[in-house]
XYZ file of C-alpha atoms in Angstrom:
584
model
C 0.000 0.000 0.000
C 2.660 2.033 0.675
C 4.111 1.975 -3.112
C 0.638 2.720 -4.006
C 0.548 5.869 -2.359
C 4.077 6.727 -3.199
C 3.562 5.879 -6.691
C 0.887 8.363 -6.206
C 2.251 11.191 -5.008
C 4.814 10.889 -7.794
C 2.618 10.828 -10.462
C 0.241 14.122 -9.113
C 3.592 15.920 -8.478
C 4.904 15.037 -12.034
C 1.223 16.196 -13.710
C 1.063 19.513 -11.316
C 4.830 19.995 -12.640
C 3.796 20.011 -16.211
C 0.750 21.699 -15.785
C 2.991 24.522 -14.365
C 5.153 24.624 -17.718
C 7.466 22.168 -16.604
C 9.200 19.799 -19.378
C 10.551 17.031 -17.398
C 8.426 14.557 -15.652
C 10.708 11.802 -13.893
C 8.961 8.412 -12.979
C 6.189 8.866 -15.480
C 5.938 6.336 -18.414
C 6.249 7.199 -21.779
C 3.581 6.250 -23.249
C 1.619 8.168 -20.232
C 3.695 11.729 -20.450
C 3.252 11.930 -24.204
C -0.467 11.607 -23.346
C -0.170 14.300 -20.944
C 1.781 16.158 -23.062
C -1.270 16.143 -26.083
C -3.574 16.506 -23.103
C -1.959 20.095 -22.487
C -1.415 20.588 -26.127
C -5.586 20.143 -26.304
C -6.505 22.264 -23.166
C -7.934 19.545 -21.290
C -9.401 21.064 -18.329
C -7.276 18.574 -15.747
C -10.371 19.368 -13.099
C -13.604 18.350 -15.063
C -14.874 15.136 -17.708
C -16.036 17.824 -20.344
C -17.085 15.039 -23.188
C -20.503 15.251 -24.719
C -23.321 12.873 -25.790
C -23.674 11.620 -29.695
C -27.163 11.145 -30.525
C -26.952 9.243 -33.627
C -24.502 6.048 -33.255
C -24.978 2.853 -34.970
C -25.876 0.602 -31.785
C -26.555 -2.204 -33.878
C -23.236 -2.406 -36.312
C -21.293 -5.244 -37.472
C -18.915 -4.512 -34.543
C -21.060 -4.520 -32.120
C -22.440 -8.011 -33.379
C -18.975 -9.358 -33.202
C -17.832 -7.844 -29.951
C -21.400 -8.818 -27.843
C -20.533 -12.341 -27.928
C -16.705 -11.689 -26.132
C -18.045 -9.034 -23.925
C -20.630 -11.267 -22.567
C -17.905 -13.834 -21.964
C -16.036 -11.458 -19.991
C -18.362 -10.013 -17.527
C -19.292 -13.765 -16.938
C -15.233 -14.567 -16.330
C -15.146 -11.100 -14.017
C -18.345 -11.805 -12.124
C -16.452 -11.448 -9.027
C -15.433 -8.274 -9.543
C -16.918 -5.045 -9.683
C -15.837 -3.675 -13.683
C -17.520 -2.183 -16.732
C -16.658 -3.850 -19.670
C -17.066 -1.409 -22.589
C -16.547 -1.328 -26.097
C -16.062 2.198 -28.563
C -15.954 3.039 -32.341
C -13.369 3.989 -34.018
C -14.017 7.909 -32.205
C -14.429 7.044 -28.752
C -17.865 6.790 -28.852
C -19.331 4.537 -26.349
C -22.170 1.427 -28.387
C -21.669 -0.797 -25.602
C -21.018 -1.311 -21.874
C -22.098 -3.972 -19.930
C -21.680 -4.015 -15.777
C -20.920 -6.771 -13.373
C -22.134 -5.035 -10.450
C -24.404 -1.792 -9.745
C -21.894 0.238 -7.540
C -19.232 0.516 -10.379
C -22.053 1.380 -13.176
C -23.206 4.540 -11.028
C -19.487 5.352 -10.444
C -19.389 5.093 -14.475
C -22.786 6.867 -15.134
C -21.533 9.833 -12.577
C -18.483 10.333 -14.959
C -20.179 10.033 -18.444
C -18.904 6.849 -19.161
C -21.955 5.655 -20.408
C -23.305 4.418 -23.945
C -23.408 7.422 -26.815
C -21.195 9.689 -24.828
C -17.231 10.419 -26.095
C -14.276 9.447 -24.343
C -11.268 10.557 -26.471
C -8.029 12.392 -25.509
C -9.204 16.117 -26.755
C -12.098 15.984 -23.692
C -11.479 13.299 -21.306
C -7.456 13.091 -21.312
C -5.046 10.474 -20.772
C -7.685 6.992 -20.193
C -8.261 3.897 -21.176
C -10.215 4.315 -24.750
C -9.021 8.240 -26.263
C -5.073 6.695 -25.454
C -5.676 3.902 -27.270
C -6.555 5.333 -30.248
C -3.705 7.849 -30.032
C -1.286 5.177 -29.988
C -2.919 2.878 -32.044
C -1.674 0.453 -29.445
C -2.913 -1.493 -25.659
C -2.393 0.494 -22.386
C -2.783 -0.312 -18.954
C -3.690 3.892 -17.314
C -4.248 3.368 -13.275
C -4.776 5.978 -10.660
C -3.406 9.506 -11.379
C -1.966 8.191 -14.216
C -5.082 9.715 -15.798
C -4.771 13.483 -16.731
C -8.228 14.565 -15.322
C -8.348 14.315 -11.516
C -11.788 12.603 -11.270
C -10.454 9.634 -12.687
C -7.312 9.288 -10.160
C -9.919 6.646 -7.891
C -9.651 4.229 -11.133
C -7.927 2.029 -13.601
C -8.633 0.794 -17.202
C -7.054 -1.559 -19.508
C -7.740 -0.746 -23.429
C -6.952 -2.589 -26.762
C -7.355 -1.936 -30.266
C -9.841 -3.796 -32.354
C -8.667 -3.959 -35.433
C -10.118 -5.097 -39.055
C -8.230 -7.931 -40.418
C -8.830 -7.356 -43.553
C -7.685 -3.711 -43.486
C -5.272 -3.333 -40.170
C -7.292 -0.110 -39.302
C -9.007 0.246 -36.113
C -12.257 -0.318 -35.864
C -12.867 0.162 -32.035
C -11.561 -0.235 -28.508
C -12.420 -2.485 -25.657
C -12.323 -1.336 -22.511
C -12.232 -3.132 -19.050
C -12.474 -0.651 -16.060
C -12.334 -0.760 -12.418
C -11.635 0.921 -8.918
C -8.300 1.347 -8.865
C -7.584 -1.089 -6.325
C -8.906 -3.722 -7.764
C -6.812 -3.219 -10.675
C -4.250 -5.566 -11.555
C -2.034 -6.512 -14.715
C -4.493 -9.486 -15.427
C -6.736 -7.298 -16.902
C -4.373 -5.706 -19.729
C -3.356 -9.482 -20.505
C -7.448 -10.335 -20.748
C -8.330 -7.304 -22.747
C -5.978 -7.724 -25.566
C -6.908 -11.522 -25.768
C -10.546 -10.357 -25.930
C -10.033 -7.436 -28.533
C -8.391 -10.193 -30.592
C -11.353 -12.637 -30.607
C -13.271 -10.061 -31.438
C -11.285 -9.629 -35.050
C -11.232 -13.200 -35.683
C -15.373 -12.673 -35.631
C -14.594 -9.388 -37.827
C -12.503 -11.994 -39.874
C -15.558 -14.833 -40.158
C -18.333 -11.757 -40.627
C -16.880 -10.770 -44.364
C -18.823 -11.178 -47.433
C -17.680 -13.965 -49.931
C -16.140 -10.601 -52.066
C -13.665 -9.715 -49.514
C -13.412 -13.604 -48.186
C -12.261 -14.384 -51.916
C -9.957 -11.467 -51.612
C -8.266 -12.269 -48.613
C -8.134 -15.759 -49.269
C -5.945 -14.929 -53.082
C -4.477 -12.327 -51.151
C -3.067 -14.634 -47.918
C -1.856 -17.267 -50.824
C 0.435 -15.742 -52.464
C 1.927 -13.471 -49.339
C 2.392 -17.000 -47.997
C 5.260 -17.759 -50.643
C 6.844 -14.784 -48.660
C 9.709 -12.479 -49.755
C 7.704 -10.599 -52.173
C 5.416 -7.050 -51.893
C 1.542 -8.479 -52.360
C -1.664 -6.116 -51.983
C -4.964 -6.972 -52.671
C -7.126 -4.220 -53.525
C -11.051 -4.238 -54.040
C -13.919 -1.938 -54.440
C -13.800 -1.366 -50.062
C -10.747 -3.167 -49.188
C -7.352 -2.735 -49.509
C -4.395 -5.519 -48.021
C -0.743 -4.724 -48.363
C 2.163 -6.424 -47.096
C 5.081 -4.659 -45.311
C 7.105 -4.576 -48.255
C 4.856 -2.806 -50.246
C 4.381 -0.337 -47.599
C 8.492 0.039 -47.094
C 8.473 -0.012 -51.299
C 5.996 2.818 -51.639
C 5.182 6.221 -50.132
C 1.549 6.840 -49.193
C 0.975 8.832 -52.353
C 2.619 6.335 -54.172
C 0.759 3.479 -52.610
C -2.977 5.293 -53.248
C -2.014 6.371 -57.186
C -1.114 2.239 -57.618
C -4.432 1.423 -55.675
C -6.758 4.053 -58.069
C -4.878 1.773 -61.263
C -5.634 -1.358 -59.912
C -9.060 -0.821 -59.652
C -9.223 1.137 -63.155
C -7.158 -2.350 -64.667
C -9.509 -4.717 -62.231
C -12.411 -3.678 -64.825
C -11.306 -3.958 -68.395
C -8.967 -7.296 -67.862
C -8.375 -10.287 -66.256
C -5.038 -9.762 -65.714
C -1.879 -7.338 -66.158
C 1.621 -6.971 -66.182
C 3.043 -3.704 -67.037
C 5.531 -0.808 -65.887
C 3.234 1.602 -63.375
C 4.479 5.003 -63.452
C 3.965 6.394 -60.026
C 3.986 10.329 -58.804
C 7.257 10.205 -57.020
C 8.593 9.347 -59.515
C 9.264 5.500 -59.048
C 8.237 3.162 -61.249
C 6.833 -0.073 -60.670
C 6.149 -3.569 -62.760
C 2.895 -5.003 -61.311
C 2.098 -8.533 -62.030
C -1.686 -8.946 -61.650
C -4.514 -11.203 -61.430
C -8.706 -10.038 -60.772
C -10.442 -12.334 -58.178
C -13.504 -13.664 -58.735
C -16.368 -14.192 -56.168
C -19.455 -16.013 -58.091
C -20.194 -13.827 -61.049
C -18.977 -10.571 -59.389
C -15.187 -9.574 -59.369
C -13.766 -9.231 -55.936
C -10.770 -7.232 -56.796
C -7.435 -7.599 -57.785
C -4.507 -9.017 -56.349
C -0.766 -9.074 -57.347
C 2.551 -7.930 -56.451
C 4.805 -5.065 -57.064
C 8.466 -4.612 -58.299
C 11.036 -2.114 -58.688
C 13.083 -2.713 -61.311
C 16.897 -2.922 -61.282
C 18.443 -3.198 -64.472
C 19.763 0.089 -66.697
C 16.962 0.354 -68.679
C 14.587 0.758 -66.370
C 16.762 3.609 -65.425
C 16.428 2.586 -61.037
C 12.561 3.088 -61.574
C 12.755 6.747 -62.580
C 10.696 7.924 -65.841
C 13.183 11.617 -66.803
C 11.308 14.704 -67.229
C 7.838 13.003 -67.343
C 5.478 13.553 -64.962
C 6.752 11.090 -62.244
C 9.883 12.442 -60.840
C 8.452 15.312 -59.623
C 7.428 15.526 -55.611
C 6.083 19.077 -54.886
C 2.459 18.914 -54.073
C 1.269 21.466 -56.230
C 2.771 18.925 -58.870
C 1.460 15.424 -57.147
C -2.040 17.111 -56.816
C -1.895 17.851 -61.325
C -1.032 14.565 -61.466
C -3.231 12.797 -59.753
C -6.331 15.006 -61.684
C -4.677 13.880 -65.252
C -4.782 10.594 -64.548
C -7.803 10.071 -63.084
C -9.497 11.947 -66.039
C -7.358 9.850 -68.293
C -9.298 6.949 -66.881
C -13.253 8.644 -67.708
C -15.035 7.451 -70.771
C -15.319 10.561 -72.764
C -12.096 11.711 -71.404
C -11.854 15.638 -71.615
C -8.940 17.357 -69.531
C -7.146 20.779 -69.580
C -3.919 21.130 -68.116
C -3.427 25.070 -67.005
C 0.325 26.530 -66.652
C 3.096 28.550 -67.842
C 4.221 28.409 -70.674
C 7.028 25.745 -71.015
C 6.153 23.871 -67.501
C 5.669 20.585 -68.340
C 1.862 20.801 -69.356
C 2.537 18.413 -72.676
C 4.941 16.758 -70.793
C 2.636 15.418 -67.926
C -0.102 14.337 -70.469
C 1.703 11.786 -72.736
C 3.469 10.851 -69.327
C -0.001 10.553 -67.308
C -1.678 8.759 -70.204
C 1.118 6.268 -70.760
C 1.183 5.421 -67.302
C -2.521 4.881 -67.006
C -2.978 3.530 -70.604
C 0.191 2.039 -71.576
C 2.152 3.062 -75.250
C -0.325 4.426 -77.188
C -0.494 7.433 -80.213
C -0.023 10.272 -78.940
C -1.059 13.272 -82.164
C -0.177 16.478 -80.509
C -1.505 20.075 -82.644
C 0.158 23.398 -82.136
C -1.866 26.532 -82.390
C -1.243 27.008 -85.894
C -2.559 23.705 -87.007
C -5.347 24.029 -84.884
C -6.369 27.096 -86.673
C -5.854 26.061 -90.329
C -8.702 23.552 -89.781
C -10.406 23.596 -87.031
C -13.400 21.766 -87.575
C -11.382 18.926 -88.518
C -9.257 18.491 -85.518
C -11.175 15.274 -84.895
C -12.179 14.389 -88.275
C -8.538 14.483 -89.916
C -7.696 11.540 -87.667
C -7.264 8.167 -89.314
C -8.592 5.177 -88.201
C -10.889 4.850 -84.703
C -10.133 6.484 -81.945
C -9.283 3.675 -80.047
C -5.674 3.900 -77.971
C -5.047 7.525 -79.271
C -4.286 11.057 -76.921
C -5.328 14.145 -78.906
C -3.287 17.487 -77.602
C -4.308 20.920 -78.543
C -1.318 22.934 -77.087
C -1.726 26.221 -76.200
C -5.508 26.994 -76.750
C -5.605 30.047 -75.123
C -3.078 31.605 -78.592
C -6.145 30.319 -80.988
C -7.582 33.607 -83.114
C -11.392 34.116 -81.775
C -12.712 33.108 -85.683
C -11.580 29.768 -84.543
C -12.966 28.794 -81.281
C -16.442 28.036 -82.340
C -15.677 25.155 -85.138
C -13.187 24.018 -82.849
C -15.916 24.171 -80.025
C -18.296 22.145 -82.197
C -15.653 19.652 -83.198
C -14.987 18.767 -79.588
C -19.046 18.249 -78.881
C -18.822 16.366 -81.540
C -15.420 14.139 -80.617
C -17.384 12.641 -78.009
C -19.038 10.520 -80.760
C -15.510 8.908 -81.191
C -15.150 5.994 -78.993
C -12.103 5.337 -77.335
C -10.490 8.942 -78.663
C -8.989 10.860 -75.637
C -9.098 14.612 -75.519
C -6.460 16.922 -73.882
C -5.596 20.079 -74.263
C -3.320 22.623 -72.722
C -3.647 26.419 -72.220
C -2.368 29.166 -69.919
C -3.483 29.935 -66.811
C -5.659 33.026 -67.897
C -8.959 32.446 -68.400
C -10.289 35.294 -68.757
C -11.262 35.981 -72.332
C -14.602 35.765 -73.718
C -18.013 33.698 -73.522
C -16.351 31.929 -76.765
C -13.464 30.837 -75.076
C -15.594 30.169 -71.684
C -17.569 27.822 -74.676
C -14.157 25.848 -75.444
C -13.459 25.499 -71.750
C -16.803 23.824 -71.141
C -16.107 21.450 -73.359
C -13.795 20.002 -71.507
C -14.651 18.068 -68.235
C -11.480 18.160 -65.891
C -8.866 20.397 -65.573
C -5.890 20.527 -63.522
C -2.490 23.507 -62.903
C 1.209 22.407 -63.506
C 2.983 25.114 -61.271
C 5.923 26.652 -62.490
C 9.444 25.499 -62.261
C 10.116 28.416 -60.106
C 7.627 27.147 -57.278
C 9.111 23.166 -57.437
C 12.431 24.037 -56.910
C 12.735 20.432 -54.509
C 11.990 18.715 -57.875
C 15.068 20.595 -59.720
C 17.340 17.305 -58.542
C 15.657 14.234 -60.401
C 14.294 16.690 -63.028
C 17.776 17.809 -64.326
C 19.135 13.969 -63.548
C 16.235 13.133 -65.586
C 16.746 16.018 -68.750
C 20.439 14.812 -68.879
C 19.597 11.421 -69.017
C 17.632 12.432 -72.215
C 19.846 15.101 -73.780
C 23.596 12.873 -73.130
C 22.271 8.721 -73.172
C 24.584 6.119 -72.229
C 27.016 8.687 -71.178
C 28.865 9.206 -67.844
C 27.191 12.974 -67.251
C 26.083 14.282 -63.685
C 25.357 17.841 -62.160
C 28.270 18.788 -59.750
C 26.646 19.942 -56.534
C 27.629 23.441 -57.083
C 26.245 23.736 -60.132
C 23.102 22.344 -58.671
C 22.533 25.267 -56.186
C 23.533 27.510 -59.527
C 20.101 26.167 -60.965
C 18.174 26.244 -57.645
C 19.075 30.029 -57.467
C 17.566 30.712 -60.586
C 14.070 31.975 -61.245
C 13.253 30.155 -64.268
C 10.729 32.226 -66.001
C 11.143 30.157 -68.932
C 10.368 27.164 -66.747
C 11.525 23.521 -67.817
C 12.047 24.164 -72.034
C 14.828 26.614 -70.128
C 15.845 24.300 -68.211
C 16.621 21.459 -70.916
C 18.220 24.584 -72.801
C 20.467 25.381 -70.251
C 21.488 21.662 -69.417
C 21.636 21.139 -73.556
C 24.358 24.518 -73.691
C 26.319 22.690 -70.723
C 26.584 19.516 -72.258
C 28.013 21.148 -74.803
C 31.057 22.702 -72.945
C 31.432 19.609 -71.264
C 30.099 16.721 -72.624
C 31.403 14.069 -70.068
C 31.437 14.010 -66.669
C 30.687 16.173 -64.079
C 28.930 19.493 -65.018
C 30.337 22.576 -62.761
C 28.836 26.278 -62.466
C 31.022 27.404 -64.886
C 29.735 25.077 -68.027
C 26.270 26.540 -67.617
C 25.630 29.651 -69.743
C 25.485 32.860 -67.850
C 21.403 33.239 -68.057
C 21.735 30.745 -64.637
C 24.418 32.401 -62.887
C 22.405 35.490 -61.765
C 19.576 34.559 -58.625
C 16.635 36.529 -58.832
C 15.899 39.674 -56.317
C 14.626 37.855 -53.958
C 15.240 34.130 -53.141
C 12.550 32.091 -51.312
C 14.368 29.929 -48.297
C 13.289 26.122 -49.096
C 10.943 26.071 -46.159
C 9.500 28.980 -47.325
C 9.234 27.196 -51.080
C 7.812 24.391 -49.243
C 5.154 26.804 -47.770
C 4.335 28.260 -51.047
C 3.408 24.868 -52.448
C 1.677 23.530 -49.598
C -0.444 26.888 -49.581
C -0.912 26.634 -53.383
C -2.004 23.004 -53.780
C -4.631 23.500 -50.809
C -6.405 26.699 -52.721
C -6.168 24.137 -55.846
C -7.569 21.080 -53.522
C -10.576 23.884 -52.492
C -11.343 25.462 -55.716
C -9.737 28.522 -54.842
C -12.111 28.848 -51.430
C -9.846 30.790 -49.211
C -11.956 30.500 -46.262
C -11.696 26.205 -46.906
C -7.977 26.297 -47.751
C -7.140 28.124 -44.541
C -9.772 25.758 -43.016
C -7.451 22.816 -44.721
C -3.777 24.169 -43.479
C -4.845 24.922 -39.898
C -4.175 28.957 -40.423
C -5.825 31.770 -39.690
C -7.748 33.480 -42.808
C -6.103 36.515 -41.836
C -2.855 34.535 -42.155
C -3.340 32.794 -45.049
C -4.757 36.052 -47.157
C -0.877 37.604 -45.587
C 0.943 34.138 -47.183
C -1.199 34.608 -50.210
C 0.219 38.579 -50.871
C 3.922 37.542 -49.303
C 4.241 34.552 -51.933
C 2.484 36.088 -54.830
C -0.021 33.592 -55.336
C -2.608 33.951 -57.703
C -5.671 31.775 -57.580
């Protein structure tokens, strides 16, 4: 008793020191002060249970059918003792909580722990459910381990229940008690519980995701190799897929596999990814009955020169900056509609043409590509779709630079698009700068089109400058031993770039020429890069810029949602906005 109460007295003078500012709390575990620490962060009131009641839970769900039987079991095993058995949703949320005796419900009634009401870190503080799902992992809180004071008389033992299918948490289970009654048996009964409960998630699936999981456990059984299953709901990866890909990465392969899953029974083809990396997936669709499941297969990067480490130069992989990801992702996903219609928006010489034969050979594989400048555009415009020989199957039409066509030509070029979407199969693309301002006929053009998306200037990607010069050398000097010297690399991040990446491939092309071999130094690059522009952004600020810049493109250019989106201030952001010289 007397560690109890020492243990105690540790533990309130540890909380009342970091309450007071303090930064060190000695004797408290880790996984405890970091909940502290977020309790703070939150302004948990350390003296009052401020959660509220949620109305409109789903008391009947699947988990609750699966947990019942287990909790049942439990307050049967604990009958002896006086605990509430509880289970959550994935928010805290109470659906369930069953009592072994009357004294310790009214305890749990008097402190809201009760079905519908909310028991997360952000109200309640370090406890037995909210630090669960912070950690994403079991805890054990007793006594004054708990941040709010009217939970020092009290312990709980928490566990994650988990989908199998998917790894993400569905719930928590809760067993909670006086505090002296607590005891580590309870921890060690709670985690075996929360995992019976998955394997009745696991025996609840459809015959879909059943099917799934089964082709999916198969081949990750042979071991050694990055497997994910992906269906309609579901997704299962393996841990080397998730070490093999970024998250972006991982969701742009995810998005292809279901676009493949529906037009064939099988693939295996290069996957150009937004990073950059490319990846050979070998896959196969699952069947369930008459319905497809999903697909399942298993990802590669390649190794050999040709495949040059998994990086596609200049293209639209390759290129990291959000502003960048975010165009990507929009081409390719309206690469994948049926009529396909997309505008890509940008400076002149950013990459717009670039990105679209890139995006569509990525989603679409090698195809025919018939790209039109203004000037060809103009001598015929009605027969921009017409002129083309053969069905439109497989092909990407371009119309560069729309925004340079004479206004005589915009309505047969309008009426040549409406009537394009006649031609199945033909894809339609065009590119255009980021002024849109010009005229109901031009507004008419635009409509014609059903997604667009902005490439952002070199000047605003300067992260990307690295692989996308590695990338324009490997095209401009093949099979030779060429590189960027790292001085002349911050030459070329210094720059402004107005003439974005066609100066870019200029500049390297003038270098290569001074010194065709080896490694490229400030001096080889013509003096158009050796002068920085007035005023240099730092890189966090560049990072800033993009981040701001891709969340006004995410919210359609709604300030109020953007700032809503980056956690800022509208005052702030609107500030950003005028320091960076973003236009929107």
């Amino acid at each position: 008793m007397a560690d109890v109460q020492a243990d105690r007295r540790l533990l309130t003078s540890a909380r009342a020191g970091l309450l007071d500012g303090g930064g060190v709390l000695p004797g408290v575990r880790g996984r405890v002060a970091a909940s502290w620490r977020r309790s703070v962060a939150r302004g948990v009131d350390p003296a009052a249970i401020a959660n509220r009641y949620h109305p409109d839970l789903d008391f009947g769900s699947r988990l609750v059918r699966c947990a019942l039987p287990v909790i049942e079991h439990l307050v049967e095993q604990l009958a002896d003792v006086p605990v509430c058995v509880a289970l959550t949703d994935d928010r805290a949320r109470l659906l369930v909580r069953r009592d072994t005796a009357p004294s310790i419900g009214r305890l749990a009634d008097g402190n809201h722990f009760a079905q519908g009401f909310g028991y997360g870190e952000e109200t309640v503080g370090t406890n037995g459910v909210g630090t669960v799902l912070e950690s994403g992992e079991s805890v054990h809180i007793v006594g004054a381990e708990h941040f709010v004071e009217r939970l020092h008389e009290y312990a709980c033992a928490g566990a994650p229940v988990r989908d199998p299918l998917t790894g993400r948490i569905e719930g928590v289970l809760d067993i909670s008690c006086r505090s002296d009654h607590s005891s580590p048996v309870l921890h060690s009964l709670v985690r075996s519980s929360a995992a019976r409960i998955q394997e009745g998630l696991l025996r609840d699936r459809d015959p879909a995701q059943q099917a799934l999981f089964d082709a999916y456990s198969r081949i990750d059984a042979r071991g050694r190799r990055a497997v994910l299953a992906v269906g309609d709901r579901t997704v299962l990866t393996n841990v080397r897929v998730q070490t093999l890909l970024d998250p972006g990465d991982l969701i742009a392969l995810q998005d292809h596999m279901r676009f493949v899953m529906r037009r064939t029974p099988s693939t295996d083809a290069w996957v150009d990814l937004p990073s950059g990396t490319r990846v050979r997936l070998r896959g196969t669709t699952v069947a369930a009955g008459p319905a497809d499941a999903g697909m399942v297969g298993t990802v590669s990067v390649p190794r050999d020169d040709d495949a040059a480490a998994g990086r596609r130069p200049g293209g639209g992989p390759g290129r990291g900056s959000p502003a960048w990801r975010a165009a990507w992702t929009t081409v390719t996903g309206a690469l994948r509609e049926e009529p396909c219609a997309v505008l890509v928006l940008g400076e002149a010489g950013s990459g717009r043409t670039r990105m679209l034969t890139d995006a569509d050979r990525s989603v679409h594989g090698p195809g025919q590509v018939v790209t039109l400048d203004p000037e060809q555009v103009a001598a015929a415009p009605g027969a921009v779709v017409t002129g083309l020989r053969g069905p439109g199957d497989g092909r990407l039409l371009v119309l560069r630079d729309v925004d340079r066509l004479p206004d005589g030509v915009l309505g047969p070029l309008t009426t040549a698009l409406e009537d394009a979407r006649l031609r199945p199969g033909l894809r339609i693309a065009a590119t255009a700068g980021d002024d849109t301002g010009r005229g109901p006929a031009y507004d008419a053009l635009l409509a014609r089109f059903r997604r667009s998306a902005s490439v952002p200037p070199l000047r605003n990607r300067s992260g990307d400058l690295p692989v996308l010069a590695a990338g324009l050398l490997a095209e401009l000097a093949p099979h030779r031993e060429v590189r960027l010297a790292p001085a002349a690399l911050r030459t070329l991040a210094r720059h402004g770039w107005p003439g974005n990446v066609t100066e870019l491939r200029a500049a390297l092309d003038a270098a290569l020429r001074r010194r065709p071999v080896g490694s490229i130094e400030p001096t080889d690059l013509p003096g158009s890069c050796q002068s920085a522009p007035r005023s240099t952004l730092r890189a966090v600020d560049q990072a800033e810029r993009d981040t701001i810049v891709a969340a006004l493109r995410d919210a359609a250019g709604n300030r109020k949602a953007a700032a809503t989106a980056l956690g800022l201030a509208r005052s702030t952001l609107y500030r950003k906005i005028r320091q960076y010289g973003i236009t929107d």
